[in-house]
Structures are given as C-alpha cells and as structure tokens.
Amino acid sequence: MWNELLYAFQEVATLPNFLAMFAGIWGGVIIGAIPGMTGTMAVTLALPFTFYLSPVTSILLLVALYKGSTYGGSISAILIKTPGTASAACTVLDGYPLARAGKGGKALNMALISSCIGDFISNISLFFLAIPLATFALRVGPPEFFMLMAFSLTIVASISGRSLVLGIISACLGLLLATVGEDMYGSFRFALSEDMKSGLGMVPVLIGLFALPELIKMIVFRPEDNAAAMKLGDNRLTLAEFRGSIKSICRGSIIGVILGAIPGIGPSTAAFFSYSEARRTSKNGDKFGEGEIEGIAASESANNGACGATMIPLLALGVPGDVITGVMLGAFMIHGLTPGPLLFQNNLGDVYALFIGILFSSVFLFVAGKATAGAFTKISRIPQTLLLPCILILCVYGIYSIGASPFDVTVLLVMGVVGFAMMLLNIPAAPFLIAFILGPMFEDNMRRSLAISRGDLGVFFQSWISWGFFALTVLFVILTIRREWKKWRDKRDATNASAS
Amino acid sequence: MNQNRDFYAGLVATVFFAVILFVLIPIYVKVPSFIPGFAPPPDMWPRVVAVIGLVMGVLALVLAFPKMREASRDRVEGFGNRILGNKTHLMRFAGILIVFAAFVYGMPLIGFVPATVLLLGVLFIMTGNFERKFWMIGLAVIFPVLLYLLFTEVTHTPFPKGKLLSANISHLTTLI
C-alpha cells in the first residue's frame, strides 16, 4: 500500500496537475462568485477541455472547479446579498449584515477558513470510507446493482425537487433519452434521424440542460441587473472569533460528510442543516441572522464538507450523488475509467493519485481564496447580460470541438430549451441528468439479470443485498409520501384557519 | 401559480409519455426476430419507462386538481388568460427558438464563425440592456474570433467554412 501511495504521490506532484488544480480552483471561485453561474455550470463547461488531458489531471481539474465554486458562492453572498450558488444561501443570512457593518473581509476570511477545514475533513473521510465501501460492492452482481440504482434514483428524484411525482417524471425523461441509439442487440431505438443512430452525446445534454436555461430565462424574463457590491472593510479574524466558531466548523464538516455521502442530498441541504444545528446549540443562537460569524462558519464548513463526500458513492459504487458527480462520472467514462468497485481493483494507482490530489486542492483553495478575495469582488459585478450570451458561444465552440458535429450543437440548443421548459414547470433537472447517465447501466443490469434467470423476476430478490436496497427504496418512498402528505395537510389547515 | 404549474407539468408529461408509448415506440423501436423468447426485447425498457412516466403524469394531474380548486377560490385564471398575460414572454421565447433554429440551419451555409458572431449579437440585443453598447459590439465580434483561434490552434478543430462563403471564395479565385 505504501509503495502505491508513494507512486501515486509522484504521479500527482507534476506541473500539469498543479496547474490544473490551480486553474480549477481559481476558475471555480470566479464562476461561483458570479450570481447565476453555478458549480455545475463550471464543471460542465470545463468538460470538453478535459478530453485532451490525462484522466487524473482532468478529474483533479473538475474536483477543483467544484470546490472553488462552492467557496466562490459565498463571496457574492457576503458582498452583494446574492448567493453565487444554492449552497451559499445560508451564508447570506449572516454574511451580508457583517458586510454592511464594514466587516466583509472578516466574513470572507471566516468563509474561507471554514470552507478549507470542511473540505480537508471531507477529503480525509473519502480516503477512509471509499475503499471499504468498494470492497463491499465487489460482492454485488447485476440484480443487486439494478436495485442499488433504483434506490439511488428514488432518493435523487424525491430530494432534488418539491414533489416526488415530478422527480420521477424527470427521471423517466432521462431514462428514455438514454435509450436513443443502438441497442445491445444491434437494433436502433428512436433513431428519428441518421445522427441519432449513434445516440445522444452526454456532454451536449449535460451542458444544454444546466448552462443554457439561465440564458433563456434572462432573455425571456429580463430580471434586474446585479446589485452593487459592498467594500471588504475590516479584514482581520481574531483568534477568539475563530475559537468561538471551531465547534460549529467541526460539526458542520461532519454533517457535510454524512449528508454528502448519501446520494441526492448534496451541499445545499448540508449547509441548511448545519446552520440550523449551530443556531440551536450556540450560546449566540439568538444573534444568528444579524451578522453572527459562527453562522457563516457552520454553513460554509458543511457545504464544502459535502464536496469530497459526494465522491464516496461515485468512486466506490459508481453511483453519482448529485449533478456535479454525475458530470464527473461522464468524465471518468470518457477517459476509459469506470467508477465502482472494479476501479479500485484495476486502477488503484489512479484512485490513490486522485485522493492525494484532492487533499492538495484544499491547500490550493486556501491560497487562491486568500490571495484574490479583493479581486473577486469586481468579478461578481460583471453584468449577466454580457456574460451569459458569451457563455452560450463558449458552449457552442466547446461542444463542436468534441466531435466536429453540428448535430451535437443542435442537441445542446434543444436541451437548453427543454431545460428551460422543465424550469418553468418546476420539474427538477437533477433526476433527469442522473437517470440519463445511469440509464444504460440500469437497463443493462436489468436485462442481464433477466437473461440469466430466463425471465424470472425473482432474480431481483435472491440476495439479502437486493432485499436491503429494495427495503430502503420502499422506506424512502413511504417517508417522502408521508412528508408530502403532512405538508399538504398543514397547508390546508392553515388555509382553513385563515378563511374562518 | 405553483398549483397551475403542477397541472401543466402533469399535462405535458401525460401527453409526452402517451405519444412515446403509443406512437414513437411502435414506429421507431424495432424488435429483431432472432432474440430468444426469454431475453428482454429492445422495446421492453422504453415501454416500462414510458408507462411509469405516463402513470406519474396522470398522478401529477390528479394531485394538482384539489390544489387548483383551492387556489381558484381567490382568483380564477384560465389557460387562455395566462397566455395573453404572458404574451411578451412568449414572444421572446419564440424569438429565441427562431434564433436557435436560424443558427443551426444557417451555420453550414454562412460558416461557423460568422454564424456565432451573428448569434452573439442577436442574443445581446435580445437581453434588452443597451447600457454597454460598445462592449456588446466589441464582444460580439472579438469573442467568437478569439475562440475560433483558440480552438483551431489548441484542439485543431475543423470548423465549417460555410457553403456560400467557400463557393464565393472559390469563384473569386477562379476569376483571379
């Protein structure tokens, strides 16, 4: 093991890898700092460029973008009261009042330090949890994999939106789109045109679905321009302030790790959960929301803590926990690496290299954040009316450069329109994406299981692992239905009370 | 608003999955004759997914009805009124569709770079914010050209020159 670790360290400690991580962190912070631009957008936009890099370098670049954008979201949250990413929404509550009080620099410093600590703890957990989970996953066959994927899709469908039904509709759309192209028997499905015979490319679908709807939304609804940014002001974070927040940082990091490792939950929920926990347990709980620095520590440590943890199910089981890890799964596959237990058997060196590289990226995050906090305040003021059309053009060039195919550009634009329609109809996009990526594996495992059992459905219930995942799926559906029913009943009671 | 959205989402999903199940699968998913009886045929999975989608679409519609009835106590808003109320938004959305379609069909004719310059210019105009006119004009021309240079130099992508443009250039060369 130590030899492999040493070899992996040598593989990571190269100039291209360090440059990729630096570029990723900086790019991520810049994109995360711009309201309306998300980490998903950052990762998907970078995907076409990773084709020309080695597998480890490209994954490190994408992970760095993810981490950078998660921290970057806090910059605009603190300085212009607009969270750059959804996971920074809690940071606004205390960050903006601090900035108004002339303590923007202090708030940014706390956000950076707690993000880096959360990130580091999360990376360490990735190291210790992914390998045992992958060893367990080696005992899993096609029927168990089918059940596992059904379970992950159910979680993603129920958590990522407001309604389980709409989540499942979204997942069905993704699964259906994944069937376009050649079947395992060589027949074609939904080949409406000659180009569709080879299926729809993963990258145009991803980028179209997540990068374009924001542009279309801006053109159709024309929202107000960016608000003016606050000045940084007081920059010093005292030792007493740090000591007062250390409990919240540690708890936030652990919450981030646990919630990040469960598919479908992700950094936003982790941040909200950690913030409410810190508010409940802190002696300054009543000051939360008025500019309490502990609030920033709680939410930022949790959202960055979830970043590394989302890689645990991806690497160990091959199941992406959220949209960004879904894109990363695509990147792995493009480079001929299939995440899952076999990755640890066949490419252990690459996995160790990734772990070490991801640990390095926490340090880079600290350096990049510290060096350029002032400059990023200007970036968050770039008007979206200039930025978003340019991003579309960047997407068009990036997509075309992958396969020199105008069809891919058409898919990109069509998926943008589909993504916008889904946004209007409140249909969550995350289940669509995860289902589109998992679809071929999902179908393959189901058909293989049925072929092995000669059509007997009992094959899906022959092992305790299958039963376990089945029970979890049913339990999760019941809990979600119960939650929605309770929500509906509370709302009805409130309406009746106000009417009477 | 949300109650109506749920209704429309259910309606769109129901219609979409019904079209997939009853029209597209029978026409566009062929089942080869050599597949053994016990092996799942190619149309099985799309059928399963479409049926689940259809059921969920109907369920979304059914669940939206009581919510809509509650909402309609305060304000009744028909589908026609909603469309008329959002006429400007719909016009802009239709505009985007036309621009995208024009780009897809026009790009092979006029070439990749001129098409992206035009696309960017039109999108800037469509944002409706003309406070930074010079930035818009400059970016519309320079940004696609810079990207073209970057991609041709770094990834050696052969971007389409455009039938009309290359035909004109070859015509000029013959004349010279």
PDB file of N, CA, C and O in Angstrom, chain A residues 10 34 229 309 436 454 460 468 478:
ATOM      1  N   GLN A  10       3.959  10.649  -6.497  1.00  0.00           N
ATOM      2  CA  GLN A  10       4.821  11.068  -7.611  1.00  0.00           C
ATOM      3  C   GLN A  10       3.983  11.430  -8.837  1.00  0.00           C
ATOM      4  O   GLN A  10       4.284  12.375  -9.561  1.00  0.00           O
ATOM      5  N   ILE A  34     -19.983  34.599  -9.377  1.00  0.00           N
ATOM      6  CA  ILE A  34     -20.905  35.315 -10.259  1.00  0.00           C
ATOM      7  C   ILE A  34     -22.317  34.773 -10.050  1.00  0.00           C
ATOM      8  O   ILE A  34     -22.555  33.589 -10.272  1.00  0.00           O
ATOM      9  N   ALA A 229     -21.774  45.931  -5.104  1.00  0.00           N
ATOM     10  CA  ALA A 229     -21.053  45.134  -4.108  1.00  0.00           C
ATOM     11  C   ALA A 229     -20.569  45.998  -2.960  1.00  0.00           C
ATOM     12  O   ALA A 229     -20.256  47.170  -3.124  1.00  0.00           O
ATOM     13  N   ALA A 309     -17.233  14.357   0.065  1.00  0.00           N
ATOM     14  CA  ALA A 309     -18.038  13.186   0.428  1.00  0.00           C
ATOM     15  C   ALA A 309     -18.921  12.713  -0.721  1.00  0.00           C
ATOM     16  O   ALA A 309     -19.235  11.527  -0.814  1.00  0.00           O
ATOM     17  N   PHE A 436     -30.210   9.947 -16.942  1.00  0.00           N
ATOM     18  CA  PHE A 436     -29.617   9.868 -18.293  1.00  0.00           C
ATOM     19  C   PHE A 436     -28.247   9.192 -18.233  1.00  0.00           C
ATOM     20  O   PHE A 436     -27.897   8.386 -19.101  1.00  0.00           O
ATOM     21  N   ARG A 454     -33.625 -16.322 -17.082  1.00  0.00           N
ATOM     22  CA  ARG A 454     -34.554 -16.694 -18.164  1.00  0.00           C
ATOM     23  C   ARG A 454     -35.941 -16.079 -17.921  1.00  0.00           C
ATOM     24  O   ARG A 454     -36.972 -16.757 -17.997  1.00  0.00           O
ATOM     25  N   PHE A 460     -34.371 -10.663  -8.786  1.00  0.00           N
ATOM     26  CA  PHE A 460     -34.094  -9.399  -8.094  1.00  0.00           C
ATOM     27  C   PHE A 460     -34.244  -9.514  -6.571  1.00  0.00           C
ATOM     28  O   PHE A 460     -33.947  -8.575  -5.857  1.00  0.00           O
ATOM     29  N   GLY A 468     -32.177  -5.612   0.892  1.00  0.00           N
ATOM     30  CA  GLY A 468     -31.815  -4.407   1.649  1.00  0.00           C
ATOM     31  C   GLY A 468     -32.102  -3.148   0.851  1.00  0.00           C
ATOM     32  O   GLY A 468     -32.763  -2.215   1.338  1.00  0.00           O
ATOM     33  N   ILE A 478     -42.080   5.722   1.090  1.00  0.00           N
ATOM     34  CA  ILE A 478     -43.115   5.922   2.121  1.00  0.00           C
ATOM     35  C   ILE A 478     -42.843   7.209   2.910  1.00  0.00           C
ATOM     36  O   ILE A 478     -43.739   8.020   3.133  1.00  0.00           O
TER      37      ILE A 478
END
